[in-house]
PDB file of C-alpha atoms in Angstrom:
ATOM      1  CA  MET X   1      -6.993   5.655 -23.634  1.00 59.00           C
ATOM      2  CA  ALA X   2      -6.286   9.376 -23.296  1.00 74.00           C
ATOM      3  CA  ALA X   3      -4.329  10.738 -20.356  1.00 82.00           C
ATOM      4  CA  PRO X   4      -6.522  11.939 -17.462  1.00 88.00           C
ATOM      5  CA  LYS X   5      -7.387  15.623 -17.758  1.00 91.00           C
ATOM      6  CA  LEU X   6      -6.578  16.298 -14.090  1.00 97.00           C
ATOM      7  CA  ARG X   7      -2.939  16.263 -13.070  1.00 97.00           C
ATOM      8  CA  ILE X   8      -1.902  15.095  -9.602  1.00 98.00           C
ATOM      9  CA  VAL X   9       1.227  16.678  -8.146  1.00 98.00           C
ATOM     10  CA  LEU X  10       2.658  15.093  -5.006  1.00 98.00           C
ATOM     11  CA  ALA X  11       5.084  17.023  -2.801  1.00 98.00           C
ATOM     12  CA  SER X  12       6.735  15.732   0.350  1.00 98.00           C
ATOM     13  CA  HIS X  13       9.729  15.758   2.601  1.00 97.00           C
ATOM     14  CA  GLY X  14      12.311  13.246   1.409  1.00 97.00           C
ATOM     15  CA  GLU X  15      11.264  10.311  -0.727  1.00 97.00           C
ATOM     16  CA  GLN X  16       7.671   9.872   0.473  1.00 97.00           C
ATOM     17  CA  SER X  17       6.002  11.344  -2.614  1.00 98.00           C
ATOM     18  CA  LYS X  18       8.186   9.349  -4.986  1.00 98.00           C
ATOM     19  CA  GLY X  19       7.644   6.201  -2.921  1.00 98.00           C
ATOM     20  CA  MET X  20       3.884   6.690  -2.973  1.00 98.00           C
ATOM     21  CA  LEU X  21       3.945   7.163  -6.731  1.00 98.00           C
ATOM     22  CA  ASN X  22       6.081   4.043  -7.141  1.00 98.00           C
ATOM     23  CA  THR X  23       3.763   2.000  -4.915  1.00 98.00           C
ATOM     24  CA  VAL X  24       0.544   3.187  -6.561  1.00 97.00           C
ATOM     25  CA  GLN X  25       1.983   2.339  -9.974  1.00 97.00           C
ATOM     26  CA  MET X  26       2.877  -1.121  -8.702  1.00 98.00           C
ATOM     27  CA  LEU X  27      -0.753  -1.575  -7.591  1.00 97.00           C
ATOM     28  CA  LEU X  28      -2.637   0.232 -10.379  1.00 96.00           C
ATOM     29  CA  GLY X  29      -0.184   0.158 -13.268  1.00 96.00           C
ATOM     30  CA  GLU X  30       1.749   2.941 -14.956  1.00 96.00           C
ATOM     31  CA  GLN X  31       0.072   6.331 -14.473  1.00 96.00           C
ATOM     32  CA  GLU X  32       0.032   9.383 -16.682  1.00 96.00           C
ATOM     33  CA  ASN X  33      -0.380  13.020 -15.753  1.00 96.00           C
ATOM     34  CA  ILE X  34       1.113  12.656 -12.290  1.00 98.00           C
ATOM     35  CA  ALA X  35       4.342  13.990 -10.798  1.00 98.00           C
ATOM     36  CA  ALA X  36       6.177  13.609  -7.500  1.00 98.00           C
ATOM     37  CA  TYR X  37       8.537  16.154  -5.973  1.00 98.00           C
ATOM     38  CA  SER X  38      10.752  15.776  -2.945  1.00 97.00           C
ATOM     39  CA  LEU X  39      12.248  18.345  -0.624  1.00 98.00           C
ATOM     40  CA  TYR X  40      15.542  17.374   0.979  1.00 97.00           C
ATOM     41  CA  PRO X  41      17.229  18.919   4.056  1.00 96.00           C
ATOM     42  CA  GLU X  42      19.918  20.637   1.994  1.00 96.00           C
ATOM     43  CA  GLN X  43      17.384  22.319  -0.303  1.00 97.00           C
ATOM     44  CA  PRO X  44      15.689  25.661   0.260  1.00 97.00           C
ATOM     45  CA  VAL X  45      11.889  25.564   0.032  1.00 97.00           C
ATOM     46  CA  THR X  46      12.120  27.977  -2.897  1.00 97.00           C
ATOM     47  CA  ASP X  47      13.555  25.145  -5.046  1.00 98.00           C
ATOM     48  CA  LEU X  48      10.367  23.136  -4.520  1.00 98.00           C
ATOM     49  CA  THR X  49       8.153  26.200  -4.950  1.00 98.00           C
ATOM     50  CA  GLU X  50       9.761  26.919  -8.327  1.00 98.00           C
ATOM     51  CA  LYS X  51       9.116  23.342  -9.513  1.00 98.00           C
ATOM     52  CA  LEU X  52       5.490  23.558  -8.422  1.00 98.00           C
ATOM     53  CA  GLN X  53       5.110  26.925 -10.157  1.00 98.00           C
ATOM     54  CA  ALA X  54       6.461  25.328 -13.335  1.00 98.00           C
ATOM     55  CA  GLU X  55       3.702  22.710 -13.067  1.00 98.00           C
ATOM     56  CA  ILE X  56       1.104  25.494 -12.875  1.00 98.00           C
ATOM     57  CA  ASP X  57       2.686  27.312 -15.808  1.00 98.00           C
ATOM     58  CA  GLN X  58       2.595  24.171 -17.945  1.00 97.00           C
ATOM     59  CA  TYR X  59      -0.745  22.593 -16.965  1.00 97.00           C
ATOM     60  CA  GLY X  60      -2.832  25.423 -15.469  1.00 96.00           C
ATOM     61  CA  ALA X  61      -3.879  25.713 -11.821  1.00 96.00           C
ATOM     62  CA  GLU X  62      -7.426  24.558 -12.587  1.00 95.00           C
ATOM     63  CA  ASN X  63      -6.116  21.226 -13.906  1.00 95.00           C
ATOM     64  CA  ILE X  64      -3.875  20.291 -10.965  1.00 97.00           C
ATOM     65  CA  ILE X  65      -4.561  18.817  -7.556  1.00 98.00           C
ATOM     66  CA  PHE X  66      -1.602  19.256  -5.241  1.00 98.00           C
ATOM     67  CA  MET X  67      -1.190  16.653  -2.517  1.00 98.00           C
ATOM     68  CA  THR X  68       1.160  17.082   0.432  1.00 98.00           C
ATOM     69  CA  GLU X  69       1.861  14.795   3.349  1.00 96.00           C
ATOM     70  CA  LEU X  70       1.940  17.105   6.341  1.00 96.00           C
ATOM     71  CA  LYS X  71      -0.048  20.198   7.283  1.00 97.00           C
ATOM     72  CA  GLN X  72       2.249  23.175   7.808  1.00 96.00           C
ATOM     73  CA  GLY X  73       5.336  21.277   6.660  1.00 97.00           C
ATOM     74  CA  SER X  74       7.622  22.892   4.112  1.00 98.00           C
ATOM     75  CA  PRO X  75       6.038  21.205   1.052  1.00 98.00           C
ATOM     76  CA  PHE X  76       2.603  22.273   2.344  1.00 98.00           C
ATOM     77  CA  ASN X  77       3.905  25.828   2.776  1.00 98.00           C
ATOM     78  CA  ALA X  78       5.390  25.794  -0.740  1.00 98.00           C
ATOM     79  CA  VAL X  79       1.967  25.007  -2.223  1.00 98.00           C
ATOM     80  CA  VAL X  80       0.199  27.500   0.040  1.00 98.00           C
ATOM     81  CA  SER X  81       2.638  30.238  -1.023  1.00 98.00           C
ATOM     82  CA  LEU X  82       1.441  29.768  -4.597  1.00 98.00           C
ATOM     83  CA  THR X  83      -2.143  30.583  -3.565  1.00 97.00           C
ATOM     84  CA  ARG X  84      -1.147  34.255  -3.515  1.00 97.00           C
ATOM     85  CA  ASN X  85      -1.322  34.190  -7.305  1.00 97.00           C
ATOM     86  CA  HIS X  86      -3.378  31.087  -8.088  1.00 97.00           C
ATOM     87  CA  ASP X  87      -6.645  29.466  -7.016  1.00 97.00           C
ATOM     88  CA  LEU X  88      -5.278  25.998  -6.206  1.00 98.00           C
ATOM     89  CA  TYR X  89      -6.711  22.629  -5.252  1.00 98.00           C
ATOM     90  CA  HIS X  90      -4.609  21.222  -2.414  1.00 98.00           C
ATOM     91  CA  ILE X  91      -5.140  18.238  -0.136  1.00 98.00           C
ATOM     92  CA  THR X  92      -2.776  17.630   2.757  1.00 97.00           C
ATOM     93  CA  GLY X  93      -2.329  14.628   5.029  1.00 95.00           C
ATOM     94  CA  ILE X  94      -2.273  12.417   1.965  1.00 95.00           C
ATOM     95  CA  ASN X  95      -1.908   8.655   2.251  1.00 95.00           C
ATOM     96  CA  LEU X  96      -1.753   5.818  -0.244  1.00 95.00           C
ATOM     97  CA  ALA X  97      -5.488   5.054  -0.073  1.00 95.00           C
ATOM     98  CA  ALA X  98      -6.373   8.690  -0.773  1.00 96.00           C
ATOM     99  CA  LEU X  99      -3.936   8.829  -3.680  1.00 97.00           C
ATOM    100  CA  MET X 100      -5.403   5.644  -5.156  1.00 96.00           C
ATOM    101  CA  THR X 101      -8.907   7.100  -4.844  1.00 96.00           C
ATOM    102  CA  ALA X 102      -7.805  10.258  -6.647  1.00 97.00           C
ATOM    103  CA  ILE X 103      -6.173   8.298  -9.446  1.00 97.00           C
ATOM    104  CA  MET X 104      -9.126   5.984  -9.992  1.00 95.00           C
ATOM    105  CA  GLU X 105     -11.768   8.720  -9.761  1.00 95.00           C
ATOM    106  CA  ARG X 106     -10.020  11.142 -12.117  1.00 94.00           C
ATOM    107  CA  ASP X 107     -10.665   8.712 -14.978  1.00 90.00           C
ATOM    108  CA  ASP X 108     -14.225  10.078 -15.058  1.00 90.00           C
ATOM    109  CA  GLU X 109     -13.857  12.610 -17.861  1.00 86.00           C
ATOM    110  CA  ASN X 110     -16.665  14.753 -16.403  1.00 92.00           C
ATOM    111  CA  ILE X 111     -15.140  15.133 -12.942  1.00 94.00           C
ATOM    112  CA  THR X 112     -13.851  18.538 -11.920  1.00 95.00           C
ATOM    113  CA  ALA X 113     -10.913  19.198  -9.632  1.00 95.00           C
ATOM    114  CA  ALA X 114     -13.318  20.415  -6.941  1.00 96.00           C
ATOM    115  CA  GLN X 115     -15.401  17.224  -7.197  1.00 97.00           C
ATOM    116  CA  LEU X 116     -12.298  15.049  -7.102  1.00 97.00           C
ATOM    117  CA  CYS X 117     -11.040  16.804  -3.956  1.00 97.00           C
ATOM    118  CA  GLU X 118     -14.443  16.298  -2.323  1.00 97.00           C
ATOM    119  CA  THR X 119     -14.494  12.606  -3.232  1.00 96.00           C
ATOM    120  CA  VAL X 120     -10.974  12.048  -1.901  1.00 97.00           C
ATOM    121  CA  MET X 121     -11.851  13.782   1.367  1.00 96.00           C
ATOM    122  CA  GLU X 122     -15.044  11.738   1.801  1.00 96.00           C
ATOM    123  CA  GLU X 123     -13.349   8.427   1.026  1.00 94.00           C
ATOM    124  CA  SER X 124     -10.361   9.246   3.244  1.00 92.00           C
ATOM    125  CA  GLN X 125     -12.484   9.341   6.376  1.00 91.00           C
ATOM    126  CA  ASN X 126     -12.306   5.551   6.571  1.00 87.00           C
ATOM    127  CA  THR X 127      -8.679   4.987   5.613  1.00 88.00           C
ATOM    128  CA  MET X 128      -7.278   4.952   9.141  1.00 90.00           C
ATOM    129  CA  LEU X 129      -8.554   2.323  11.534  1.00 89.00           C
ATOM    130  CA  ASP X 130      -7.542   1.045  14.947  1.00 93.00           C
ATOM    131  CA  VAL X 131      -7.179  -2.615  13.958  1.00 92.00           C
ATOM    132  CA  ARG X 132      -7.242  -3.823  17.551  1.00 93.00           C
ATOM    133  CA  LYS X 133     -10.692  -2.264  18.017  1.00 92.00           C
ATOM    134  CA  LEU X 134     -11.780  -3.487  14.599  1.00 89.00           C
ATOM    135  CA  LEU X 135     -10.811  -7.059  15.449  1.00 94.00           C
ATOM    136  CA  ALA X 136     -12.444  -6.806  18.872  1.00 94.00           C
ATOM    137  CA  ALA X 137     -15.662  -5.614  17.253  1.00 92.00           C
ATOM    138  CA  GLY X 138     -15.419  -8.480  14.772  1.00 84.00           C
ATOM    139  CA  ASN X 139     -14.984 -10.981  17.598  1.00 82.00           C
ATOM    140  CA  ASN X 140     -18.038  -9.564  19.368  1.00 73.00           C
ATOM    141  CA  ASP X 141     -20.049  -9.963  16.162  1.00 66.00           C
ATOM    142  CA  GLU X 142     -18.951 -13.602  15.895  1.00 58.00           C
ATOM    143  CA  ASP X 143     -19.901 -14.217  19.546  1.00 53.00           C
ATOM    144  CA  GLU X 144     -23.377 -12.816  18.897  1.00 48.00           C
ATOM    145  CA  GLU X 145     -23.769 -15.012  15.811  1.00 49.00           C
ATOM    146  CA  GLU X 146     -22.861 -18.114  17.827  1.00 46.00           C
ATOM    147  CA  LEU X 147     -25.587 -17.347  20.365  1.00 39.00           C
TER     148      LEU X 147
END
């Protein structure tokens, strides 16, 4: 099987991006065309920005979806700074479910980066749930069934 045409580039504070990549590979198997970058307290943001620019130089902005964990955090700002010179696809607030969706959906050889971003955003709407309320609703459903 050929490597997916769309590259996913994760960027986060500390080890989150690398941990997410490790976890998704544990669940879905080894992945190609994906990279994870971390920003540590002792590093200037420009270090991360340069690594992300190198990704663009190698793969082309149209072939990359950047994913960051926190709106207006330093990794987010590093990606946004690159929009001065590039039309980028960037999703922030990323979680494991959204990353898994992106990885599984990018296997469609006809999908574009714009379509993949849209799919991830749509699917992500249901990734966070208040389990207490979910269980309470489930108990109410069971009560109604018993009646």
